[in-house]
Short mmCIF file of C-alpha atoms and ligand atoms in Angstrom, two decimals:
data_model
loop_
_atom_site.label_atom_id
_atom_site.label_comp_id
_atom_site.label_asym_id
_atom_site.label_seq_id
_atom_site.Cartn_x
_atom_site.Cartn_y
_atom_site.Cartn_z
CA MET F 109 -45.63 14.81 -6.74
CA GLN F 110 -44.49 16.50 -9.93
CA ILE F 111 -40.89 16.77 -11.13
CA ILE F 112 -40.66 19.87 -13.32
CA ASN F 113 -37.64 20.98 -15.32
CA ARG F 114 -39.06 23.69 -17.58
CA LEU F 115 -39.80 27.20 -16.39
CA ASP F 116 -43.03 27.52 -18.40
CA LEU F 117 -44.38 24.32 -16.81
CA LEU F 118 -43.34 25.54 -13.35
CA LYS F 119 -45.17 28.84 -13.90
CA SER F 120 -48.45 27.18 -14.87
CA GLU F 121 -48.22 24.68 -11.99
CA LEU F 122 -47.59 27.48 -9.49
CA GLU F 123 -50.49 29.52 -10.84
CA SER F 124 -52.89 26.81 -9.74
CA VAL F 125 -51.25 26.69 -6.28
CA ARG F 126 -51.65 30.46 -5.93
CA ASP F 127 -55.24 30.38 -7.24
CA SER F 128 -56.10 27.89 -4.50
CA GLY F 129 -54.86 30.41 -1.91
CA ALA F 130 -52.31 27.95 -0.50
CA SER F 131 -49.09 29.24 1.07
CA LEU F 132 -45.96 27.84 -0.53
CA GLY F 133 -42.68 26.89 1.17
CA LEU F 134 -39.47 26.55 -0.84
CA VAL F 135 -36.55 24.28 0.10
CA PRO F 136 -33.58 25.04 -2.18
CA THR F 137 -31.05 22.17 -2.48
CA MET F 138 -28.36 20.77 -4.73
CA GLY F 139 -29.79 17.25 -4.35
CA ALA F 140 -28.10 14.11 -2.97
CA LEU F 141 -30.67 14.50 -0.24
CA HIS F 142 -30.14 13.30 3.32
CA ALA F 143 -31.85 13.73 6.70
CA GLY F 144 -30.53 17.31 6.95
CA HIS F 145 -32.43 18.32 3.84
CA MET F 146 -35.47 16.42 5.04
CA ALA F 147 -35.46 18.47 8.28
CA LEU F 148 -35.94 21.52 6.04
CA VAL F 149 -38.88 19.75 4.38
CA THR F 150 -40.41 18.97 7.79
CA ALA F 151 -40.02 22.63 8.82
CA ALA F 152 -41.54 23.72 5.49
CA LYS F 153 -44.52 21.42 5.88
CA ALA F 154 -45.16 22.79 9.37
CA ARG F 155 -45.17 26.40 8.10
CA SER F 156 -46.75 26.20 4.64
CA ASP F 157 -49.65 24.45 2.89
CA LYS F 158 -47.56 23.28 -0.09
CA VAL F 159 -43.85 22.52 -0.35
CA ALA F 160 -41.63 22.91 -3.40
CA LEU F 161 -38.08 21.56 -3.25
CA SER F 162 -35.56 22.65 -5.84
CA ILE F 163 -32.65 20.50 -6.96
CA PHE F 164 -30.00 22.34 -8.92
CA VAL F 165 -26.24 21.87 -8.79
CA ASN F 166 -25.48 25.52 -9.41
CA PRO F 167 -22.33 25.90 -11.55
CA LYS F 168 -22.01 29.58 -10.60
CA GLN F 169 -21.22 28.79 -6.97
CA PHE F 170 -18.37 26.37 -7.73
CA GLY F 171 -14.81 27.62 -8.24
CA GLU F 172 -12.69 26.39 -11.15
CA ASN F 173 -10.90 23.68 -9.20
CA GLU F 174 -13.88 22.63 -7.11
CA ASP F 175 -16.08 19.54 -7.25
CA LEU F 176 -18.82 20.60 -9.74
CA ASP F 177 -18.39 17.51 -11.94
CA ALA F 178 -17.94 15.09 -9.04
CA TYR F 179 -20.88 16.47 -7.03
CA PRO F 180 -23.32 13.57 -6.44
CA ARG F 181 -26.42 13.61 -8.66
CA GLN F 182 -29.20 11.10 -7.86
CA LEU F 183 -32.54 12.53 -8.96
CA GLN F 184 -34.46 9.25 -8.72
CA ALA F 185 -33.44 8.52 -5.12
CA ASP F 186 -34.07 12.17 -4.22
CA ALA F 187 -37.54 12.03 -5.77
CA ASP F 188 -38.39 8.90 -3.76
CA LEU F 189 -37.35 10.62 -0.51
CA CYS F 190 -39.37 13.72 -1.40
CA ARG F 191 -42.47 11.72 -2.29
CA ASP F 192 -42.30 9.86 1.04
CA ALA F 193 -41.85 13.16 2.90
CA GLY F 194 -44.89 14.76 1.26
CA VAL F 195 -43.12 17.28 -0.99
CA ASP F 196 -45.63 18.58 -3.55
CA LEU F 197 -43.30 19.56 -6.34
CA ILE F 198 -39.64 19.19 -7.33
CA TRP F 199 -38.18 22.00 -9.42
CA ALA F 200 -35.12 20.56 -11.17
CA PRO F 201 -34.06 22.93 -13.95
CA THR F 202 -31.18 22.20 -16.31
CA PRO F 203 -28.20 24.59 -16.29
CA THR F 204 -29.35 26.13 -19.61
CA GLU F 205 -32.90 26.60 -18.30
CA MET F 206 -31.41 28.50 -15.34
CA TYR F 207 -28.72 30.35 -17.27
CA PRO F 208 -29.74 30.64 -20.94
CA ALA F 209 -27.31 31.93 -23.56
CA GLY F 210 -26.60 35.60 -23.00
CA PHE F 211 -27.09 35.46 -19.23
CA SER F 212 -25.15 38.46 -17.85
CA THR F 213 -26.38 39.42 -14.38
CA SER F 214 -24.58 39.01 -11.09
CA ILE F 215 -25.49 39.68 -7.46
CA SER F 216 -22.97 40.49 -4.78
CA VAL F 217 -23.79 40.80 -1.09
CA SER F 218 -20.99 42.58 0.76
CA GLY F 219 -20.23 42.39 4.50
CA VAL F 220 -21.51 39.01 5.69
CA SER F 221 -20.12 37.26 2.59
CA GLU F 222 -16.56 38.41 3.34
CA GLY F 223 -14.05 36.13 5.08
CA LEU F 224 -14.75 32.55 6.22
CA CYS F 225 -15.95 30.61 3.13
CA GLY F 226 -16.11 33.89 1.20
CA GLY F 227 -12.35 34.20 1.71
CA ASN F 228 -11.52 30.64 0.69
CA ARG F 229 -14.02 30.38 -2.16
CA PRO F 230 -13.92 33.68 -4.11
CA GLY F 231 -17.21 34.32 -5.93
CA HIS F 232 -18.98 31.46 -4.13
CA PHE F 233 -21.56 33.62 -2.36
CA ASP F 234 -22.18 35.71 -5.51
CA GLY F 235 -23.19 32.43 -7.18
CA VAL F 236 -25.34 31.41 -4.21
CA ALA F 237 -27.07 34.81 -4.04
CA LEU F 238 -27.73 34.77 -7.77
CA VAL F 239 -29.31 31.32 -7.87
CA VAL F 240 -31.35 31.88 -4.72
CA ALA F 241 -32.65 35.21 -6.06
CA LYS F 242 -33.67 33.45 -9.27
CA LEU F 243 -35.34 30.62 -7.32
CA PHE F 244 -37.23 33.18 -5.23
CA ASN F 245 -38.49 34.88 -8.40
CA GLN F 246 -39.29 31.63 -10.18
CA VAL F 247 -41.15 29.98 -7.29
CA GLN F 248 -42.37 33.08 -5.38
CA PRO F 249 -42.69 31.25 -2.05
CA SER F 250 -44.13 32.72 1.13
CA HIS F 251 -41.34 31.06 3.15
CA ALA F 252 -37.90 29.74 2.18
CA PHE F 253 -35.99 27.25 4.33
CA PHE F 254 -32.21 27.05 4.74
CA GLY F 255 -29.97 25.04 7.05
CA GLU F 256 -27.86 26.58 9.80
CA LYS F 257 -25.29 24.03 8.60
CA ASP F 258 -24.33 26.67 6.01
CA TYR F 259 -24.37 29.48 8.53
CA GLN F 260 -22.66 32.15 6.44
CA GLN F 261 -24.87 31.26 3.46
CA LEU F 262 -27.96 31.74 5.65
CA ALA F 263 -26.66 35.18 6.70
CA VAL F 264 -25.99 36.13 3.06
CA ILE F 265 -29.49 35.08 2.01
CA ARG F 266 -31.17 36.86 4.92
CA ARG F 267 -29.28 40.05 3.99
CA MET F 268 -30.13 39.73 0.29
CA ALA F 269 -33.82 39.06 0.98
CA ILE F 270 -34.00 42.25 3.07
CA ASP F 271 -31.94 44.37 0.67
CA LEU F 272 -33.84 43.31 -2.46
CA ASP F 273 -37.30 43.39 -0.81
CA PHE F 274 -38.18 39.76 -1.48
CA PRO F 275 -41.70 39.38 -0.05
CA LEU F 276 -41.01 36.19 1.88
CA GLU F 277 -39.73 34.91 5.20
CA VAL F 278 -36.32 33.26 5.37
CA VAL F 279 -36.39 30.45 7.96
CA GLY F 280 -33.20 28.89 9.41
CA VAL F 281 -33.27 25.24 10.48
CA PRO F 282 -30.81 23.71 13.01
CA THR F 283 -28.08 21.37 11.76
CA VAL F 284 -28.84 17.64 11.65
CA ARG F 285 -25.91 15.47 12.73
CA ASP F 286 -24.95 11.82 12.54
CA GLU F 287 -24.91 9.84 15.78
CA ASP F 288 -21.25 10.64 16.40
CA GLY F 289 -21.82 14.38 15.92
CA LEU F 290 -20.59 14.92 12.35
CA ALA F 291 -22.93 17.29 10.49
CA LEU F 292 -24.74 15.54 7.64
CA SER F 293 -23.50 16.70 4.24
CA SER F 294 -23.79 15.44 0.68
CA ARG F 295 -19.98 15.74 0.59
CA ASN F 296 -19.58 13.14 3.39
CA ALA F 297 -20.17 10.63 0.56
CA TYR F 298 -16.66 11.46 -0.73
CA LEU F 299 -15.08 10.00 2.44
CA SER F 300 -13.64 6.50 2.80
CA PRO F 301 -14.76 4.64 5.96
CA GLU F 302 -11.41 5.56 7.57
CA GLU F 303 -11.75 9.23 6.67
CA ARG F 304 -15.36 9.23 7.83
CA ALA F 305 -14.28 7.85 11.23
CA LYS F 306 -11.63 10.58 11.56
CA ALA F 307 -13.97 13.38 10.40
CA VAL F 308 -15.68 13.52 13.81
CA ALA F 309 -12.53 15.30 15.04
CA LEU F 310 -13.96 18.48 13.50
CA PRO F 311 -17.12 18.78 15.67
CA ASP F 312 -15.37 17.20 18.67
CA ASN F 313 -12.61 19.81 18.70
CA MET F 314 -15.09 22.61 18.05
CA LYS F 315 -17.09 21.56 21.12
CA LEU F 316 -13.92 21.42 23.21
CA ALA F 317 -12.83 24.87 21.99
CA ILE F 318 -16.24 26.35 22.90
CA LYS F 319 -15.96 24.96 26.43
CA LYS F 320 -12.50 26.49 26.83
CA MET F 321 -13.52 29.90 25.46
CA GLN F 322 -16.60 29.98 27.68
CA ALA F 323 -14.30 29.22 30.63
CA GLY F 324 -12.34 32.37 29.79
CA GLU F 325 -9.31 30.94 27.97
CA ASN F 326 -7.59 33.09 25.33
CA ILE F 327 -9.56 32.83 22.09
CA ALA F 328 -6.63 32.96 19.66
CA LEU F 329 -4.78 30.28 21.62
CA VAL F 330 -7.81 28.00 21.91
CA LEU F 331 -8.52 28.26 18.17
CA LYS F 332 -4.89 27.50 17.30
CA GLU F 333 -4.97 24.42 19.55
CA ALA F 334 -8.24 23.27 17.97
CA SER F 335 -6.85 23.72 14.46
CA ASP F 336 -3.69 21.75 15.34
CA ALA F 337 -5.75 18.97 16.95
CA ILE F 338 -8.01 18.69 13.88
CA VAL F 339 -4.97 18.26 11.62
CA LYS F 340 -3.37 15.81 14.05
CA ALA F 341 -6.56 13.72 13.95
CA GLY F 342 -6.24 13.20 10.19
CA PHE F 343 -7.48 16.34 8.39
CA LYS F 344 -5.17 17.64 5.64
CA SER F 345 -5.67 21.30 6.53
CA VAL F 346 -7.97 23.76 8.25
CA ASP F 347 -9.18 26.62 6.02
CA TYR F 348 -10.39 28.56 9.05
CA ILE F 349 -11.77 28.18 12.54
CA GLU F 350 -13.13 31.47 13.85
CA LEU F 351 -15.37 32.87 16.56
CA ARG F 352 -17.87 35.32 15.10
CA ASN F 353 -20.81 37.35 16.32
CA ALA F 354 -23.77 35.05 15.66
CA GLN F 355 -25.84 37.82 14.07
CA THR F 356 -23.45 40.17 12.27
CA LEU F 357 -20.70 37.57 11.67
CA GLU F 358 -18.17 40.16 12.81
CA LYS F 359 -14.93 38.76 14.24
CA MET F 360 -14.76 38.45 18.01
CA GLU F 361 -11.52 39.16 19.77
CA LYS F 362 -12.96 38.36 23.18
CA TYR F 363 -15.78 36.02 24.07
CA ASP F 364 -19.27 37.50 24.16
CA SER F 365 -22.78 36.16 23.56
CA PRO F 366 -24.33 35.43 21.04
CA ALA F 367 -21.31 33.88 19.37
CA ARG F 368 -20.86 31.24 16.68
CA LEU F 369 -17.81 29.06 16.14
CA ILE F 370 -17.45 28.47 12.39
CA ALA F 371 -14.92 26.18 10.68
CA ALA F 372 -13.94 24.59 7.37
CA ALA F 373 -11.35 21.84 6.93
CA HIS F 374 -10.15 19.36 4.31
CA ILE F 375 -10.13 15.60 4.80
CA GLY F 376 -9.47 13.16 1.96
CA PRO F 377 -11.19 14.59 -1.13
CA ALA F 378 -13.77 16.54 0.90
CA ARG F 379 -13.93 20.04 2.29
CA LEU F 380 -16.21 19.92 5.33
CA ILE F 381 -17.79 22.91 7.07
CA ASP F 382 -19.42 23.15 10.48
CA ASN F 383 -20.59 25.73 12.99
CA MET F 384 -21.99 25.77 16.51
CA ALA F 385 -23.54 28.22 18.92
CA ALA F 386 -20.79 29.30 21.32
P1 AMP L 684 -27.09 21.70 -0.24
O1 AMP L 684 -27.86 20.68 -1.01
O2 AMP L 684 -25.87 21.16 0.42
O3 AMP L 684 -26.87 22.98 -1.00
O4 AMP L 684 -28.04 22.09 0.98
C1 AMP L 684 -29.35 22.53 0.76
C2 AMP L 684 -29.91 23.07 2.05
O5 AMP L 684 -29.88 22.05 3.04
C3 AMP L 684 -29.09 24.24 2.61
O6 AMP L 684 -29.97 25.21 3.15
C4 AMP L 684 -28.27 23.59 3.67
O7 AMP L 684 -27.88 24.47 4.71
C5 AMP L 684 -29.24 22.54 4.19
N1 AMP L 684 -28.51 21.46 4.86
C6 AMP L 684 -27.48 20.73 4.37
N2 AMP L 684 -27.01 19.88 5.30
C7 AMP L 684 -27.77 20.08 6.41
C8 AMP L 684 -27.77 19.53 7.73
N3 AMP L 684 -26.91 18.58 8.10
N4 AMP L 684 -28.69 19.99 8.61
C9 AMP L 684 -29.57 20.97 8.26
N5 AMP L 684 -29.62 21.53 7.04
C10 AMP L 684 -28.72 21.10 6.13
#
């Protein structure tokens, strides 16, 4: 398995993959890999002959007061996991390789990027769209794999891939959770053992809210109760907890299928997100 951090070296490596006629799957990540990321690798291996995994903590998707500097970076451990999982190539560019001096382009996907995390993190999805578009052009995969864990991100990328005619298939992979139900996230590493124990209140209350909404209870009331219960259980605040159409991400005033319950909340130093089919 090669670890490549220069674009010219990536290009020549990928030429030989293409010459061999192999299909190539891309798994974009920010590193600090866990079993959630590895589920994307498993899906990629099932769908493509060769798998490239990118590791890049993308400064353009972090707001000014967010955790760019604190974000965990552990390339060696990540490389070991990737080697064991049969990844063929790690693409780990430096920030200046990705955004050289003079870089001036932006990408903005309207509609699905508005509200939810787009409301709380202005510019976040512009940064995501930009880096993913660059990764698509750099790697030119036949398939690209993204987690449903970042449900709005997946919707933004699907939209962008259609709108900009990227010749590839975007594949969504279900969320991998810890035994107690908390979605795996690199940011769970920020939590103390006490905070980690309390964090399960997020998925627990989401599940409860889904049951109530499916039983016909008033959506606004159920979501308010869930938000209050999450804070009562030890979260500092809830950025949002909303029922959306699972495909368009439009707000739902009354329950209908297919729906998705999507939430973000702060506990200790971490902002956790989650979503579930509802
Ligand atoms: P990140 O490194 O957090 O940017 O995540 C890289 C990719 O892994 C994204 O497509 C995420 O949606 C996906 N991912 C992160 N956590 C999980 C999880 N628990 N289950 C499935 N996919 C995940």
